[in-house]
CSV table of C-alpha atoms in Angstrom, one decimal:
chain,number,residue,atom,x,y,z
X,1,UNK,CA,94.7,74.7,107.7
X,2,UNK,CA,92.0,77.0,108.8
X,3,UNK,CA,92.1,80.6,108.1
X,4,UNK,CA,91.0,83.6,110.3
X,5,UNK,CA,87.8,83.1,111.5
X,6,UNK,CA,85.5,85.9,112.9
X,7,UNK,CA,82.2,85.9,114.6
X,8,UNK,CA,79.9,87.0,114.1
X,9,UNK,CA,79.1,87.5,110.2
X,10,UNK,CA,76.5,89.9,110.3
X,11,UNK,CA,75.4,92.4,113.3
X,12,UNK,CA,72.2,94.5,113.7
X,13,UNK,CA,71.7,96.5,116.6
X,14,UNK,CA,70.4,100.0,117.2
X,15,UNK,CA,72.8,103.0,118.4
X,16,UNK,CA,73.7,103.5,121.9
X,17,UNK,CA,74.1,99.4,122.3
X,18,UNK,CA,77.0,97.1,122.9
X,19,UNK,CA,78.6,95.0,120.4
X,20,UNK,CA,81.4,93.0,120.8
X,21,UNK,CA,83.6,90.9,117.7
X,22,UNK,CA,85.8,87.8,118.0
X,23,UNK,CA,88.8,87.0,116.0
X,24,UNK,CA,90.4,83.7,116.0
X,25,UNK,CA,94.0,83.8,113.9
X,26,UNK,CA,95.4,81.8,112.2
X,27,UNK,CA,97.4,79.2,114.6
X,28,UNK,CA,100.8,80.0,115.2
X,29,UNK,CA,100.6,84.0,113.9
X,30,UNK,CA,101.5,86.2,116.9
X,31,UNK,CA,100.3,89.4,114.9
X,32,UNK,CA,97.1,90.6,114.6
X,33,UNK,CA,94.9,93.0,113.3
X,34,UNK,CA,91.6,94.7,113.5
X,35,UNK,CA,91.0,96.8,110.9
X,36,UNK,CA,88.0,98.9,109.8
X,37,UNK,CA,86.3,99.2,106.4
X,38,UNK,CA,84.4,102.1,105.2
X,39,UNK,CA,81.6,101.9,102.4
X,40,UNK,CA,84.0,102.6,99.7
X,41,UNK,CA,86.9,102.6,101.1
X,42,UNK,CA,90.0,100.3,101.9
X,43,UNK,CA,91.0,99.2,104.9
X,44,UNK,CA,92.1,101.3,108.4
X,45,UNK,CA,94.1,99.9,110.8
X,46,UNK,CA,92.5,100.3,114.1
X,47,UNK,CA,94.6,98.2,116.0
X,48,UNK,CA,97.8,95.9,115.8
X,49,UNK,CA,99.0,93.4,118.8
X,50,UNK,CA,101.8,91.4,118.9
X,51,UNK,CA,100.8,88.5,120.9
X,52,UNK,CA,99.1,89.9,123.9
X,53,UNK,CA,100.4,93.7,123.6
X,54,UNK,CA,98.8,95.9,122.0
X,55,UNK,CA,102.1,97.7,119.8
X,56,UNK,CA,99.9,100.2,117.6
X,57,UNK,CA,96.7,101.5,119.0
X,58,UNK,CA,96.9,105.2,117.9
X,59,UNK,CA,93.7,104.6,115.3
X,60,UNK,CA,91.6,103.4,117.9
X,61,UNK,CA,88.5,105.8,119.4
X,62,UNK,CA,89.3,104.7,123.2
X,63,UNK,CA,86.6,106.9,124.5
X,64,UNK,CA,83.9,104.1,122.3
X,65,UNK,CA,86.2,101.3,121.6
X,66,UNK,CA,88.4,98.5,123.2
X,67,UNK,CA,90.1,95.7,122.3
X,68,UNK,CA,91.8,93.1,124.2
X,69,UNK,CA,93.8,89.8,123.3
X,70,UNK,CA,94.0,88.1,126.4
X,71,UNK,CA,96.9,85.2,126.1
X,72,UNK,CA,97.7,86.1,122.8
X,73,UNK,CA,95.5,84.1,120.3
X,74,UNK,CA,91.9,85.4,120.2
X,75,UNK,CA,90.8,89.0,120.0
X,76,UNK,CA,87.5,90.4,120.8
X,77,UNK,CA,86.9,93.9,119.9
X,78,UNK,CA,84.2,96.4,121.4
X,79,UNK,CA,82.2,99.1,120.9
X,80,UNK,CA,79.8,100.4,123.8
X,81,UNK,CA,78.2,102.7,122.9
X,82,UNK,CA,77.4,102.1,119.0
X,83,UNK,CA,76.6,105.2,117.1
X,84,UNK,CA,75.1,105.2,113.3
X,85,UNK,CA,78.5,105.8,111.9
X,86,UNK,CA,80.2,102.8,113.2
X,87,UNK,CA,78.5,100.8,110.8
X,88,UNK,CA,81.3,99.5,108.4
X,89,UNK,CA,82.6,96.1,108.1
X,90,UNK,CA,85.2,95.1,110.8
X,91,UNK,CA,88.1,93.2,109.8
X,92,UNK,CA,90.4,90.8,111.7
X,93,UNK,CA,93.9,90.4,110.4
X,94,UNK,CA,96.8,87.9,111.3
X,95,UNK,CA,100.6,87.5,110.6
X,96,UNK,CA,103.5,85.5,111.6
X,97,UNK,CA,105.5,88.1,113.0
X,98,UNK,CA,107.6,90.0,113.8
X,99,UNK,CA,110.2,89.2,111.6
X,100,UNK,CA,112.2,92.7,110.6
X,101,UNK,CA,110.0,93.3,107.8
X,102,UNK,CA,107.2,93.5,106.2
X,103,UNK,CA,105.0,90.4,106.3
X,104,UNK,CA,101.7,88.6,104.5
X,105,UNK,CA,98.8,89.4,106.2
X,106,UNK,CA,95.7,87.2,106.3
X,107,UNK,CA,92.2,88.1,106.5
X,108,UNK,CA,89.4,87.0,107.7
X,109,UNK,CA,86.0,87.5,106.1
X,110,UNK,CA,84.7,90.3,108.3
X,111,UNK,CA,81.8,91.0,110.2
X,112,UNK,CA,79.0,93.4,109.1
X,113,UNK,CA,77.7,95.9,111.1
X,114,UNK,CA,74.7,97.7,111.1
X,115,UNK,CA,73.4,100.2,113.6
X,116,UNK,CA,70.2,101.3,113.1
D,1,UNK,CA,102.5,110.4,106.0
D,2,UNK,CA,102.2,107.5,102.9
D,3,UNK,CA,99.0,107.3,101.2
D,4,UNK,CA,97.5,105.6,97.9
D,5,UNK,CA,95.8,106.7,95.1
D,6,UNK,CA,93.3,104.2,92.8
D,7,UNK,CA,92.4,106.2,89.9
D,8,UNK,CA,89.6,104.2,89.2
D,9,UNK,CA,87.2,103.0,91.3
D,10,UNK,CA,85.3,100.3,88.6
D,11,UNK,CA,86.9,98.8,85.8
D,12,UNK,CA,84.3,97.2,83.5
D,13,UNK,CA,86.0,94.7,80.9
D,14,UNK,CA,84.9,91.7,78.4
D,15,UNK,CA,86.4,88.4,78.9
D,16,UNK,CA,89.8,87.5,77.5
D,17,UNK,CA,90.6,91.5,77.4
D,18,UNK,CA,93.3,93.0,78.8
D,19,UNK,CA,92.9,94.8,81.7
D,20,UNK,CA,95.5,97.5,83.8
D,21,UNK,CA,94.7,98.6,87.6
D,22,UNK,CA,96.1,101.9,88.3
D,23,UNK,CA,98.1,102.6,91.5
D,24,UNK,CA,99.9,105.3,92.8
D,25,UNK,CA,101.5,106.1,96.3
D,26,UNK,CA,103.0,109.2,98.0
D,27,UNK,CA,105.7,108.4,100.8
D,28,UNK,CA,108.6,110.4,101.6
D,29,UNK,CA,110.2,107.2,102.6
D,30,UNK,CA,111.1,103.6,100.5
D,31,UNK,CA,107.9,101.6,100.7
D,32,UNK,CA,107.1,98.3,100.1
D,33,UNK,CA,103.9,97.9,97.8
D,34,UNK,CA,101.1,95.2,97.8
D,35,UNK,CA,97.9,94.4,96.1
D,36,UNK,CA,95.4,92.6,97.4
D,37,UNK,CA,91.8,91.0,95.7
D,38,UNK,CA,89.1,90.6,97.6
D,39,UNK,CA,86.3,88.1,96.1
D,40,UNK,CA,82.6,88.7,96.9
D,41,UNK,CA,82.3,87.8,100.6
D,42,UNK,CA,85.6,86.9,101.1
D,43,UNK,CA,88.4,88.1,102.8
D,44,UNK,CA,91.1,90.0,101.4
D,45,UNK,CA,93.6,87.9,99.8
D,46,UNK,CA,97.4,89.1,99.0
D,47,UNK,CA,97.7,89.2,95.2
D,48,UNK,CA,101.3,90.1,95.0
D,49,UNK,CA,104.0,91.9,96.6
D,50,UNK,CA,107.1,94.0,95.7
D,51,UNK,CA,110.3,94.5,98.7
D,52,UNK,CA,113.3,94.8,96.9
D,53,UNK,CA,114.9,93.5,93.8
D,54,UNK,CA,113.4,93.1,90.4
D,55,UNK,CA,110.6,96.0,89.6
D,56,UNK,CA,108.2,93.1,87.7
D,57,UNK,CA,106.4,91.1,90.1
D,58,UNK,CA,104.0,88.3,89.1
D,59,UNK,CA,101.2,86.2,91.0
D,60,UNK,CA,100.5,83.1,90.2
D,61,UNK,CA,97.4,83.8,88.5
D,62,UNK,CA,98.7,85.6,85.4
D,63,UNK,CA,98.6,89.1,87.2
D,64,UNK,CA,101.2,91.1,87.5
D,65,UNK,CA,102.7,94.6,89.0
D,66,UNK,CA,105.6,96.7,88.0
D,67,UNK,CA,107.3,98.8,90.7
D,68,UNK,CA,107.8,102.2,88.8
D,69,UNK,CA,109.7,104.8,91.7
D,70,UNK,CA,110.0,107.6,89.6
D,71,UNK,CA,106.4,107.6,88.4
D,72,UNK,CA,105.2,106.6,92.1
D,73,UNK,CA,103.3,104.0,90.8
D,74,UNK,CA,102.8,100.1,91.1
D,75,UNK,CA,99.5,99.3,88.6
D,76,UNK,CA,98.4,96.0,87.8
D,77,UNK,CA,98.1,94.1,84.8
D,78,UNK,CA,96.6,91.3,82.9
D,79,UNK,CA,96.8,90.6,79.3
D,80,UNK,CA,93.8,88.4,79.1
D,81,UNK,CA,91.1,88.3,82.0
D,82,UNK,CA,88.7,86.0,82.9
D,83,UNK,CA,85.0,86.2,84.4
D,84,UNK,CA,86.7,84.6,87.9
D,85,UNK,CA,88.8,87.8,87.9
D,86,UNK,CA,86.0,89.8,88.9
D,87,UNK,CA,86.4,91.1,92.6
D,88,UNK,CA,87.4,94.2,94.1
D,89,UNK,CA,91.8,95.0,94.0
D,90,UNK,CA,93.4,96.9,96.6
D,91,UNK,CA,96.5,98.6,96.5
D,92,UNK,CA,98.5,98.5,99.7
D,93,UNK,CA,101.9,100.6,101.0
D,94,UNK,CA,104.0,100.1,103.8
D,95,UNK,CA,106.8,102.0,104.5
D,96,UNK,CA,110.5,100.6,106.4
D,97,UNK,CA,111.1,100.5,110.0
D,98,UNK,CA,109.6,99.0,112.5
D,99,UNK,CA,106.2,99.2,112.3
D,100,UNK,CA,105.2,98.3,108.6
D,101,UNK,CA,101.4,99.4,108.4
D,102,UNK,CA,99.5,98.9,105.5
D,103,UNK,CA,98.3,101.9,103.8
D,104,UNK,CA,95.4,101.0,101.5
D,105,UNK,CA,93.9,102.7,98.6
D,106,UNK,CA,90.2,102.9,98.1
D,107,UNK,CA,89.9,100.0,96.0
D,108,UNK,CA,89.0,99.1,92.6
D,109,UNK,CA,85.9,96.9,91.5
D,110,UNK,CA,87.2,95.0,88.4
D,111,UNK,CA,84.3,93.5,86.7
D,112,UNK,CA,84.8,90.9,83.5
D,113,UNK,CA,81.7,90.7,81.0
D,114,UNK,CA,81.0,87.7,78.6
């Protein structure tokens, strides 16, 4: 079975430009996650959807960011405009859920950015 | 507010040593408590994971965590590590209710010399 898959790997681009993310879960999870990872640091949530709705966005800067998850299986995840200190490694998360507690969740690999 | 504490951001051990992880969280709340690895371009991967019951959890890799709620800790432990070991370990916490958000810790590079 495939895990979380995220596109793409690596991203250079230099500040005040688009960038968009993609998330595949894993099939059948109805939870997922986009998380954001520091230099140094462990994971923040940024935000948490459970299929198409978006149940936890409270971490997310609206005024650069958006995320949507239209019918409930991919995500794509935006940032217009980039600034230098959005370069961090951008996580995608999935989960079964909800199940009335807490649950495994899987990661994919990440994707890389860089804004120069 | 929960939050966790690594104490050590790089472990350096030799192969076959034992090795401990520190963790410790803050929550005014019960918590569940999780540790994930994270290999070198990989995705993070649950370790192991304690909810209820017994306070010694395992993983099938010869790790393992003990829940300790008066010393608000959860470290990790291996009596005899090998060079595959060798990966960054993070400590998670999420609290009861219904919305259980992982809290992670900063992480901990554990690297195992020959």
């Amino acid at each position: 079975e495939a895990g979380v898959v995220q596109s793409p790997r690596y991203k250079i681009i230099e500040k005040k430009q688009p960038v968009a993310f993609w998330c595949n879960p894993i099939s059948g999870h109805n939870t997922l996650y986009w998380y954001l990872q520091n230099l140094g640091q462990g994971p923040e949530l940024l935000i948490r959807y459970e299929n198409e709705e978006a149940v936890d966005d409270s971490q997310l800067p609206k005024d650069r960011f958006s995320a949507e998850r239209l019918k409930g299986v991919d995500s794509t995840l935006k940032i217009q405009p980039a600034e230098l200190g959005d370069s961090a490694v951008y996580l995608c998360a999935s989960s079964l859920g909800p199940s009335g507690g807490p649950e495994t969740q899987y990661f994919g690999p990440g994707t890389r950015l860089t804004v120069l | 507010a929960q939050s966790v504490t690594q104490l050590d951001s790089q472990v350096p051990v030799f192969e076959e040593a034992p090795v401990e992880l520190r963790c410790n969280y803050s929550s005014s709340v019960s918590v569940y408590l999780f540790w994930y690895v994270q290999y070198p371009n990989q995705g993070l991967q649950l370790l192991l994971k304690y909810l209820s019951g017994s306070t010694l959890v395992e993983s099938i890799n010869g790790f393992e965590a003990e829940f300790n709620k008066s010393q608000t800790s959860f470290h990790l432990r291996k009596p005899s590590v090998h060079i595959s070991d060798t990966a960054e370990y993070f400590c998670a916490v999420s609290r009861g209710g219904s919305n259980y958000k992982l809290t992670f810790g900063k992480g901990t590079l554990l690297t195992v010399n020959p």
